[in-house]
PDB file of C-alpha atoms and ligand atoms in Angstrom:
ATOM      1  CA  MET A   1     -56.698 -35.933  44.667  1.00  0.00           C
ATOM      2  CA  LYS A   2     -57.237 -38.710  47.192  1.00  0.00           C
ATOM      3  CA  ILE A   3     -55.070 -39.098  50.295  1.00  0.00           C
ATOM      4  CA  THR A   4     -55.074 -42.292  52.352  1.00  0.00           C
ATOM      5  CA  PHE A   5     -53.412 -42.519  55.772  1.00  0.00           C
ATOM      6  CA  LEU A   6     -51.410 -45.744  56.083  1.00  0.00           C
ATOM      7  CA  GLY A   7     -50.258 -45.143  59.657  1.00  0.00           C
ATOM      8  CA  HIS A   8     -47.378 -43.186  61.208  1.00  0.00           C
ATOM      9  CA  ALA A   9     -46.023 -40.987  58.358  1.00  0.00           C
ATOM     10  CA  SER A  10     -47.102 -43.292  55.531  1.00  0.00           C
ATOM     11  CA  LEU A  11     -49.511 -41.998  52.930  1.00  0.00           C
ATOM     12  CA  GLN A  12     -50.961 -43.071  49.634  1.00  0.00           C
ATOM     13  CA  ILE A  13     -51.802 -40.207  47.301  1.00  0.00           C
ATOM     14  CA  ASN A  14     -53.801 -40.810  44.125  1.00  0.00           C
ATOM     15  CA  ILE A  15     -53.688 -38.103  41.486  1.00  0.00           C
ATOM     16  CA  GLY A  16     -55.644 -39.134  38.402  1.00  0.00           C
ATOM     17  CA  ASP A  17     -54.505 -42.691  37.756  1.00  0.00           C
ATOM     18  CA  ILE A  18     -51.057 -42.169  39.300  1.00  0.00           C
ATOM     19  CA  ALA A  19     -50.371 -43.781  42.692  1.00  0.00           C
ATOM     20  CA  ILE A  20     -47.818 -42.155  44.983  1.00  0.00           C
ATOM     21  CA  LEU A  21     -46.632 -43.691  48.241  1.00  0.00           C
ATOM     22  CA  VAL A  22     -44.980 -41.546  50.886  1.00  0.00           C
ATOM     23  CA  ASP A  23     -42.594 -42.845  53.577  1.00  0.00           C
ATOM     24  CA  PRO A  24     -43.794 -46.465  53.673  1.00  0.00           C
ATOM     25  CA  PHE A  25     -43.418 -47.863  57.204  1.00  0.00           C
ATOM     26  CA  ILE A  26     -46.192 -50.408  57.424  1.00  0.00           C
ATOM     27  CA  SER A  27     -44.915 -53.933  58.067  1.00  0.00           C
ATOM     28  CA  GLY A  28     -43.171 -52.687  61.242  1.00  0.00           C
ATOM     29  CA  ASN A  29     -46.223 -50.864  62.577  1.00  0.00           C
ATOM     30  CA  PRO A  30     -48.501 -53.184  64.599  1.00  0.00           C
ATOM     31  CA  LYS A  31     -51.282 -50.577  64.343  1.00  0.00           C
ATOM     32  CA  ALA A  32     -51.202 -50.981  60.525  1.00  0.00           C
ATOM     33  CA  ALA A  33     -51.365 -54.802  60.523  1.00  0.00           C
ATOM     34  CA  HIS A  34     -54.522 -54.672  58.367  1.00  0.00           C
ATOM     35  CA  ILE A  35     -52.638 -52.913  55.527  1.00  0.00           C
ATOM     36  CA  ASP A  36     -51.175 -55.402  53.030  1.00  0.00           C
ATOM     37  CA  ILE A  37     -47.999 -53.948  51.523  1.00  0.00           C
ATOM     38  CA  ASP A  38     -48.198 -56.481  48.684  1.00  0.00           C
ATOM     39  CA  ALA A  39     -51.511 -54.948  47.587  1.00  0.00           C
ATOM     40  CA  LEU A  40     -50.342 -51.319  47.565  1.00  0.00           C
ATOM     41  CA  LYS A  41     -50.006 -49.630  44.198  1.00  0.00           C
ATOM     42  CA  ALA A  42     -47.055 -47.328  43.593  1.00  0.00           C
ATOM     43  CA  ASP A  43     -45.845 -45.496  40.513  1.00  0.00           C
ATOM     44  CA  TYR A  44     -43.723 -43.231  42.713  1.00  0.00           C
ATOM     45  CA  ILE A  45     -42.388 -43.508  46.262  1.00  0.00           C
ATOM     46  CA  LEU A  46     -41.563 -40.191  47.925  1.00  0.00           C
ATOM     47  CA  LEU A  47     -39.160 -40.300  50.869  1.00  0.00           C
ATOM     48  CA  THR A  48     -38.722 -37.349  53.211  1.00  0.00           C
ATOM     49  CA  HIS A  49     -35.636 -38.766  54.944  1.00  0.00           C
ATOM     50  CA  ALA A  50     -33.765 -42.004  55.647  1.00  0.00           C
ATOM     51  CA  HIS A  51     -34.975 -42.945  59.134  1.00  0.00           C
ATOM     52  CA  GLN A  52     -36.275 -46.491  59.568  1.00  0.00           C
ATOM     53  CA  ASP A  53     -39.794 -45.332  60.409  1.00  0.00           C
ATOM     54  CA  HIS A  54     -39.992 -43.785  56.910  1.00  0.00           C
ATOM     55  CA  ILE A  55     -38.210 -46.289  54.653  1.00  0.00           C
ATOM     56  CA  LEU A  56     -38.798 -49.769  56.116  1.00  0.00           C
ATOM     57  CA  ASP A  57     -40.938 -51.109  53.240  1.00  0.00           C
ATOM     58  CA  VAL A  58     -39.352 -49.178  50.358  1.00  0.00           C
ATOM     59  CA  GLU A  59     -37.297 -52.022  48.908  1.00  0.00           C
ATOM     60  CA  ALA A  60     -40.086 -54.607  48.996  1.00  0.00           C
ATOM     61  CA  ILE A  61     -42.615 -52.267  47.401  1.00  0.00           C
ATOM     62  CA  ALA A  62     -40.243 -50.731  44.844  1.00  0.00           C
ATOM     63  CA  LYS A  63     -39.014 -54.156  43.696  1.00  0.00           C
ATOM     64  CA  ARG A  64     -42.562 -55.373  43.110  1.00  0.00           C
ATOM     65  CA  THR A  65     -43.999 -52.202  41.561  1.00  0.00           C
ATOM     66  CA  GLU A  66     -40.883 -50.766  39.830  1.00  0.00           C
ATOM     67  CA  ALA A  67     -41.898 -47.442  41.354  1.00  0.00           C
ATOM     68  CA  VAL A  68     -39.594 -44.452  40.924  1.00  0.00           C
ATOM     69  CA  ILE A  69     -38.116 -43.377  44.269  1.00  0.00           C
ATOM     70  CA  VAL A  70     -38.057 -39.587  44.688  1.00  0.00           C
ATOM     71  CA  SER A  71     -36.008 -38.099  47.496  1.00  0.00           C
ATOM     72  CA  ASN A  72     -32.766 -36.288  48.171  1.00  0.00           C
ATOM     73  CA  TYR A  73     -29.677 -37.230  46.148  1.00  0.00           C
ATOM     74  CA  GLU A  74     -28.114 -39.434  48.847  1.00  0.00           C
ATOM     75  CA  ILE A  75     -31.236 -41.508  49.499  1.00  0.00           C
ATOM     76  CA  VAL A  76     -31.977 -41.990  45.803  1.00  0.00           C
ATOM     77  CA  THR A  77     -28.361 -43.000  45.091  1.00  0.00           C
ATOM     78  CA  HIS A  78     -28.564 -45.529  47.948  1.00  0.00           C
ATOM     79  CA  TYR A  79     -31.533 -47.234  46.250  1.00  0.00           C
ATOM     80  CA  GLN A  80     -30.175 -46.893  42.703  1.00  0.00           C
ATOM     81  CA  ASN A  81     -27.105 -48.818  43.925  1.00  0.00           C
ATOM     82  CA  LYS A  82     -29.517 -51.626  44.844  1.00  0.00           C
ATOM     83  CA  GLY A  83     -30.912 -51.616  41.295  1.00  0.00           C
ATOM     84  CA  LEU A  84     -34.073 -49.624  42.017  1.00  0.00           C
ATOM     85  CA  GLU A  85     -35.384 -46.702  39.970  1.00  0.00           C
ATOM     86  CA  GLY A  86     -34.923 -43.195  41.314  1.00  0.00           C
ATOM     87  CA  HIS A  87     -35.225 -39.488  40.672  1.00  0.00           C
ATOM     88  CA  PRO A  88     -32.806 -37.472  42.837  1.00  0.00           C
ATOM     89  CA  MET A  89     -33.684 -33.958  44.009  1.00  0.00           C
ATOM     90  CA  ASN A  90     -32.332 -31.494  46.503  1.00  0.00           C
ATOM     91  CA  HIS A  91     -33.737 -28.658  48.571  1.00  0.00           C
ATOM     92  CA  GLY A  92     -35.474 -25.919  46.629  1.00  0.00           C
ATOM     93  CA  GLY A  93     -35.658 -27.997  43.457  1.00  0.00           C
ATOM     94  CA  ASN A  94     -38.844 -28.433  41.404  1.00  0.00           C
ATOM     95  CA  TRP A  95     -39.656 -31.096  38.833  1.00  0.00           C
ATOM     96  CA  GLU A  96     -42.684 -31.594  36.602  1.00  0.00           C
ATOM     97  CA  PHE A  97     -43.744 -35.214  37.040  1.00  0.00           C
ATOM     98  CA  GLU A  98     -46.661 -36.817  35.203  1.00  0.00           C
ATOM     99  CA  PHE A  99     -48.823 -36.247  38.313  1.00  0.00           C
ATOM    100  CA  GLY A 100     -47.919 -32.560  38.693  1.00  0.00           C
ATOM    101  CA  LYS A 101     -45.195 -30.314  40.036  1.00  0.00           C
ATOM    102  CA  LEU A 102     -43.154 -31.439  43.000  1.00  0.00           C
ATOM    103  CA  LYS A 103     -40.836 -29.316  45.130  1.00  0.00           C
ATOM    104  CA  TYR A 104     -38.428 -30.690  47.740  1.00  0.00           C
ATOM    105  CA  VAL A 105     -38.481 -28.215  50.623  1.00  0.00           C
ATOM    106  CA  ASN A 106     -36.582 -27.711  53.849  1.00  0.00           C
ATOM    107  CA  ALA A 107     -37.172 -29.613  57.070  1.00  0.00           C
ATOM    108  CA  ILE A 108     -35.277 -29.439  60.341  1.00  0.00           C
ATOM    109  CA  HIS A 109     -34.517 -32.965  61.494  1.00  0.00           C
ATOM    110  CA  THR A 110     -31.795 -35.609  60.865  1.00  0.00           C
ATOM    111  CA  SER A 111     -31.572 -38.286  58.160  1.00  0.00           C
ATOM    112  CA  SER A 112     -29.250 -41.232  58.816  1.00  0.00           C
ATOM    113  CA  PHE A 113     -30.045 -44.697  57.444  1.00  0.00           C
ATOM    114  CA  PRO A 114     -30.732 -47.403  60.063  1.00  0.00           C
ATOM    115  CA  ASP A 115     -27.088 -48.600  59.792  1.00  0.00           C
ATOM    116  CA  GLY A 116     -25.856 -45.083  60.582  1.00  0.00           C
ATOM    117  CA  SER A 117     -24.806 -44.218  57.024  1.00  0.00           C
ATOM    118  CA  TYR A 118     -25.447 -40.760  55.618  1.00  0.00           C
ATOM    119  CA  GLY A 119     -28.961 -40.122  54.340  1.00  0.00           C
ATOM    120  CA  GLY A 120     -28.492 -36.557  53.136  1.00  0.00           C
ATOM    121  CA  GLN A 121     -30.536 -33.767  54.632  1.00  0.00           C
ATOM    122  CA  PRO A 122     -34.224 -34.277  55.493  1.00  0.00           C
ATOM    123  CA  GLY A 123     -36.981 -32.541  53.572  1.00  0.00           C
ATOM    124  CA  GLY A 124     -40.652 -32.213  52.848  1.00  0.00           C
ATOM    125  CA  PHE A 125     -42.653 -32.000  49.630  1.00  0.00           C
ATOM    126  CA  VAL A 126     -45.025 -29.520  48.038  1.00  0.00           C
ATOM    127  CA  ILE A 127     -47.185 -31.177  45.380  1.00  0.00           C
ATOM    128  CA  GLU A 128     -49.256 -29.214  42.882  1.00  0.00           C
ATOM    129  CA  GLY A 129     -51.454 -31.660  41.012  1.00  0.00           C
ATOM    130  CA  GLU A 130     -54.981 -31.821  39.559  1.00  0.00           C
ATOM    131  CA  HIS A 131     -55.653 -28.228  40.663  1.00  0.00           C
ATOM    132  CA  LYS A 132     -54.995 -29.143  44.312  1.00  0.00           C
ATOM    133  CA  ASN A 133     -51.912 -28.214  46.287  1.00  0.00           C
ATOM    134  CA  ILE A 134     -50.593 -30.022  49.336  1.00  0.00           C
ATOM    135  CA  TYR A 135     -47.604 -29.784  51.646  1.00  0.00           C
ATOM    136  CA  ILE A 136     -46.128 -32.897  53.229  1.00  0.00           C
ATOM    137  CA  ALA A 137     -43.874 -31.586  55.977  1.00  0.00           C
ATOM    138  CA  GLY A 138     -41.981 -34.790  56.792  1.00  0.00           C
ATOM    139  CA  ASP A 139     -40.363 -35.007  60.204  1.00  0.00           C
ATOM    140  CA  THR A 140     -39.562 -31.445  61.118  1.00  0.00           C
ATOM    141  CA  ALA A 141     -39.413 -28.828  63.781  1.00  0.00           C
ATOM    142  CA  LEU A 142     -41.383 -25.655  63.324  1.00  0.00           C
ATOM    143  CA  THR A 143     -39.240 -23.518  61.045  1.00  0.00           C
ATOM    144  CA  TYR A 144     -39.500 -20.020  59.597  1.00  0.00           C
ATOM    145  CA  ASP A 145     -38.748 -21.544  56.170  1.00  0.00           C
ATOM    146  CA  MET A 146     -42.373 -22.727  56.123  1.00  0.00           C
ATOM    147  CA  LYS A 147     -43.310 -19.104  55.454  1.00  0.00           C
ATOM    148  CA  LEU A 148     -41.733 -19.410  51.996  1.00  0.00           C
ATOM    149  CA  ILE A 149     -44.313 -21.954  50.836  1.00  0.00           C
ATOM    150  CA  PRO A 150     -47.394 -19.698  50.580  1.00  0.00           C
ATOM    151  CA  LEU A 151     -45.351 -17.095  48.663  1.00  0.00           C
ATOM    152  CA  GLN A 152     -45.618 -19.480  45.703  1.00  0.00           C
ATOM    153  CA  THR A 153     -48.347 -21.988  46.467  1.00  0.00           C
ATOM    154  CA  LYS A 154     -51.848 -21.630  47.851  1.00  0.00           C
ATOM    155  CA  LEU A 155     -52.264 -24.850  49.825  1.00  0.00           C
ATOM    156  CA  ASP A 156     -55.470 -26.877  50.032  1.00  0.00           C
ATOM    157  CA  LEU A 157     -54.035 -29.166  52.718  1.00  0.00           C
ATOM    158  CA  ALA A 158     -50.966 -29.290  54.951  1.00  0.00           C
ATOM    159  CA  ILE A 159     -49.850 -32.637  56.362  1.00  0.00           C
ATOM    160  CA  LEU A 160     -47.945 -31.925  59.565  1.00  0.00           C
ATOM    161  CA  PRO A 161     -46.269 -34.072  62.216  1.00  0.00           C
ATOM    162  CA  ILE A 162     -47.948 -33.532  65.585  1.00  0.00           C
ATOM    163  CA  GLY A 163     -46.534 -36.232  67.870  1.00  0.00           C
ATOM    164  CA  ASP A 164     -43.898 -34.058  69.578  1.00  0.00           C
ATOM    165  CA  ASN A 165     -40.586 -35.387  70.990  1.00  0.00           C
ATOM    166  CA  PHE A 166     -39.013 -36.190  67.564  1.00  0.00           C
ATOM    167  CA  THR A 167     -40.900 -33.492  65.614  1.00  0.00           C
ATOM    168  CA  MET A 168     -43.240 -30.580  66.167  1.00  0.00           C
ATOM    169  CA  GLY A 169     -45.994 -31.090  68.697  1.00  0.00           C
ATOM    170  CA  ILE A 170     -49.515 -29.665  68.522  1.00  0.00           C
ATOM    171  CA  ASP A 171     -48.687 -26.140  69.665  1.00  0.00           C
ATOM    172  CA  ASP A 172     -45.930 -25.727  67.094  1.00  0.00           C
ATOM    173  CA  ALA A 173     -48.068 -27.358  64.384  1.00  0.00           C
ATOM    174  CA  LEU A 174     -50.687 -24.693  65.057  1.00  0.00           C
ATOM    175  CA  ILE A 175     -48.087 -22.012  64.330  1.00  0.00           C
ATOM    176  CA  ALA A 176     -46.870 -23.988  61.293  1.00  0.00           C
ATOM    177  CA  ALA A 177     -50.418 -23.911  59.908  1.00  0.00           C
ATOM    178  CA  ASP A 178     -50.256 -20.101  60.091  1.00  0.00           C
ATOM    179  CA  PHE A 179     -46.789 -20.043  58.502  1.00  0.00           C
ATOM    180  CA  VAL A 180     -47.967 -22.109  55.512  1.00  0.00           C
ATOM    181  CA  ALA A 181     -51.287 -20.198  55.401  1.00  0.00           C
ATOM    182  CA  CYS A 182     -53.472 -23.302  55.460  1.00  0.00           C
ATOM    183  CA  ASP A 183     -56.384 -23.943  57.823  1.00  0.00           C
ATOM    184  CA  LYS A 184     -56.915 -27.550  56.789  1.00  0.00           C
ATOM    185  CA  ILE A 185     -54.400 -29.839  58.463  1.00  0.00           C
ATOM    186  CA  LEU A 186     -53.948 -33.594  58.377  1.00  0.00           C
ATOM    187  CA  GLY A 187     -51.950 -34.693  61.418  1.00  0.00           C
ATOM    188  CA  TYR A 188     -49.459 -37.544  61.178  1.00  0.00           C
ATOM    189  CA  HIS A 189     -46.444 -38.999  63.032  1.00  0.00           C
ATOM    190  CA  PHE A 190     -48.357 -39.586  66.289  1.00  0.00           C
ATOM    191  CA  ASP A 191     -49.370 -42.542  68.516  1.00  0.00           C
ATOM    192  CA  THR A 192     -47.140 -45.128  66.778  1.00  0.00           C
ATOM    193  CA  PHE A 193     -44.920 -45.565  69.819  1.00  0.00           C
ATOM    194  CA  GLY A 194     -44.812 -44.274  73.379  1.00  0.00           C
ATOM    195  CA  TYR A 195     -42.782 -41.111  72.804  1.00  0.00           C
ATOM    196  CA  ILE A 196     -45.348 -39.660  70.407  1.00  0.00           C
ATOM    197  CA  GLU A 197     -48.737 -40.495  71.917  1.00  0.00           C
ATOM    198  CA  ILE A 198     -51.154 -37.581  71.880  1.00  0.00           C
ATOM    199  CA  ASP A 199     -54.580 -36.658  73.266  1.00  0.00           C
ATOM    200  CA  HIS A 200     -56.740 -36.517  70.129  1.00  0.00           C
ATOM    201  CA  GLU A 201     -59.592 -34.501  71.585  1.00  0.00           C
ATOM    202  CA  SER A 202     -57.379 -31.831  73.095  1.00  0.00           C
ATOM    203  CA  ALA A 203     -55.363 -31.586  69.859  1.00  0.00           C
ATOM    204  CA  LYS A 204     -58.474 -31.137  67.717  1.00  0.00           C
ATOM    205  CA  ARG A 205     -59.931 -28.625  70.182  1.00  0.00           C
ATOM    206  CA  LYS A 206     -56.803 -26.452  70.042  1.00  0.00           C
ATOM    207  CA  PHE A 207     -57.084 -26.242  66.268  1.00  0.00           C
ATOM    208  CA  PHE A 208     -60.843 -25.647  66.395  1.00  0.00           C
ATOM    209  CA  GLU A 209     -60.390 -22.791  68.876  1.00  0.00           C
ATOM    210  CA  ASN A 210     -57.996 -21.195  66.373  1.00  0.00           C
ATOM    211  CA  ASN A 211     -60.453 -21.555  63.470  1.00  0.00           C
ATOM    212  CA  LYS A 212     -58.499 -24.416  61.938  1.00  0.00           C
ATOM    213  CA  ASP A 213     -59.448 -27.979  61.166  1.00  0.00           C
ATOM    214  CA  LEU A 214     -57.186 -30.807  62.384  1.00  0.00           C
ATOM    215  CA  MET A 215     -58.068 -34.136  60.785  1.00  0.00           C
ATOM    216  CA  LEU A 216     -56.849 -37.377  62.360  1.00  0.00           C
ATOM    217  CA  LEU A 217     -57.649 -40.337  60.096  1.00  0.00           C
ATOM    218  CA  GLU A 218     -57.966 -43.960  61.116  1.00  0.00           C
ATOM    219  CA  ILE A 219     -55.303 -46.087  59.427  1.00  0.00           C
ATOM    220  CA  GLY A 220     -56.638 -47.021  55.989  1.00  0.00           C
ATOM    221  CA  ASP A 221     -59.094 -44.090  55.795  1.00  0.00           C
ATOM    222  CA  SER A 222     -59.003 -41.484  53.028  1.00  0.00           C
ATOM    223  CA  ILE A 223     -59.913 -37.915  52.281  1.00  0.00           C
ATOM    224  CA  GLU A 224     -60.692 -36.401  48.887  1.00  0.00           C
ATOM    225  CA  LEU A 225     -59.615 -32.920  47.946  1.00  0.00           C
TER     226      LEU A 225
HETATM  227 NI1   NI B 301     -37.236 -39.106  61.463  1.00  0.00          NI
HETATM  228 MN1   MN B 302     -40.028 -40.288  61.975  1.00  0.00          MN
END
């Protein structure tokens, strides 16, 4: 499994020859100007919630790639009404996709579309694929529900928001890592705009002092699991 950070909360995940995009917000992110959305591959697009900083490039990419949009029922219906492909889920639901098993899990946040219309309830994803298991938290507060994840899945990586203000900050992400029983964390949802700027060195040090590894990737860089 290969995971590429595309800036903010946008990820590309490659499992075998399947390409999965998560929360594409690239053309509106000046820090990601070197990422060409017309060159991104996508068989699936996973959306954690309907906020602009998670869905901005969905229509352009889905139209070009005919990717299947996977999210909550309301978000998927919104895109199906525009003629795009979708697979609706809801919290607690699992589905076996060609890349592996996906579960839509709880997040504490909000989920309106940019025009204010209802975007269902926000979530995160647990993916079990190619013998590697990851958790993509989405935008969320620290929540006790995270403790449910390791009851069923031994994670190899947890992708957690760390920018504070709109989501968990570093101190809560450290507790979240304990809740999901994973010492390997990829931080996201930081530095994109003023409210969520963080001190990288202090963030990494806090994790290191707690025997955990916080990875902060440059936009466009990848890790292999
Ligand atoms: Ni959000
Ligand atoms: Mn967000």
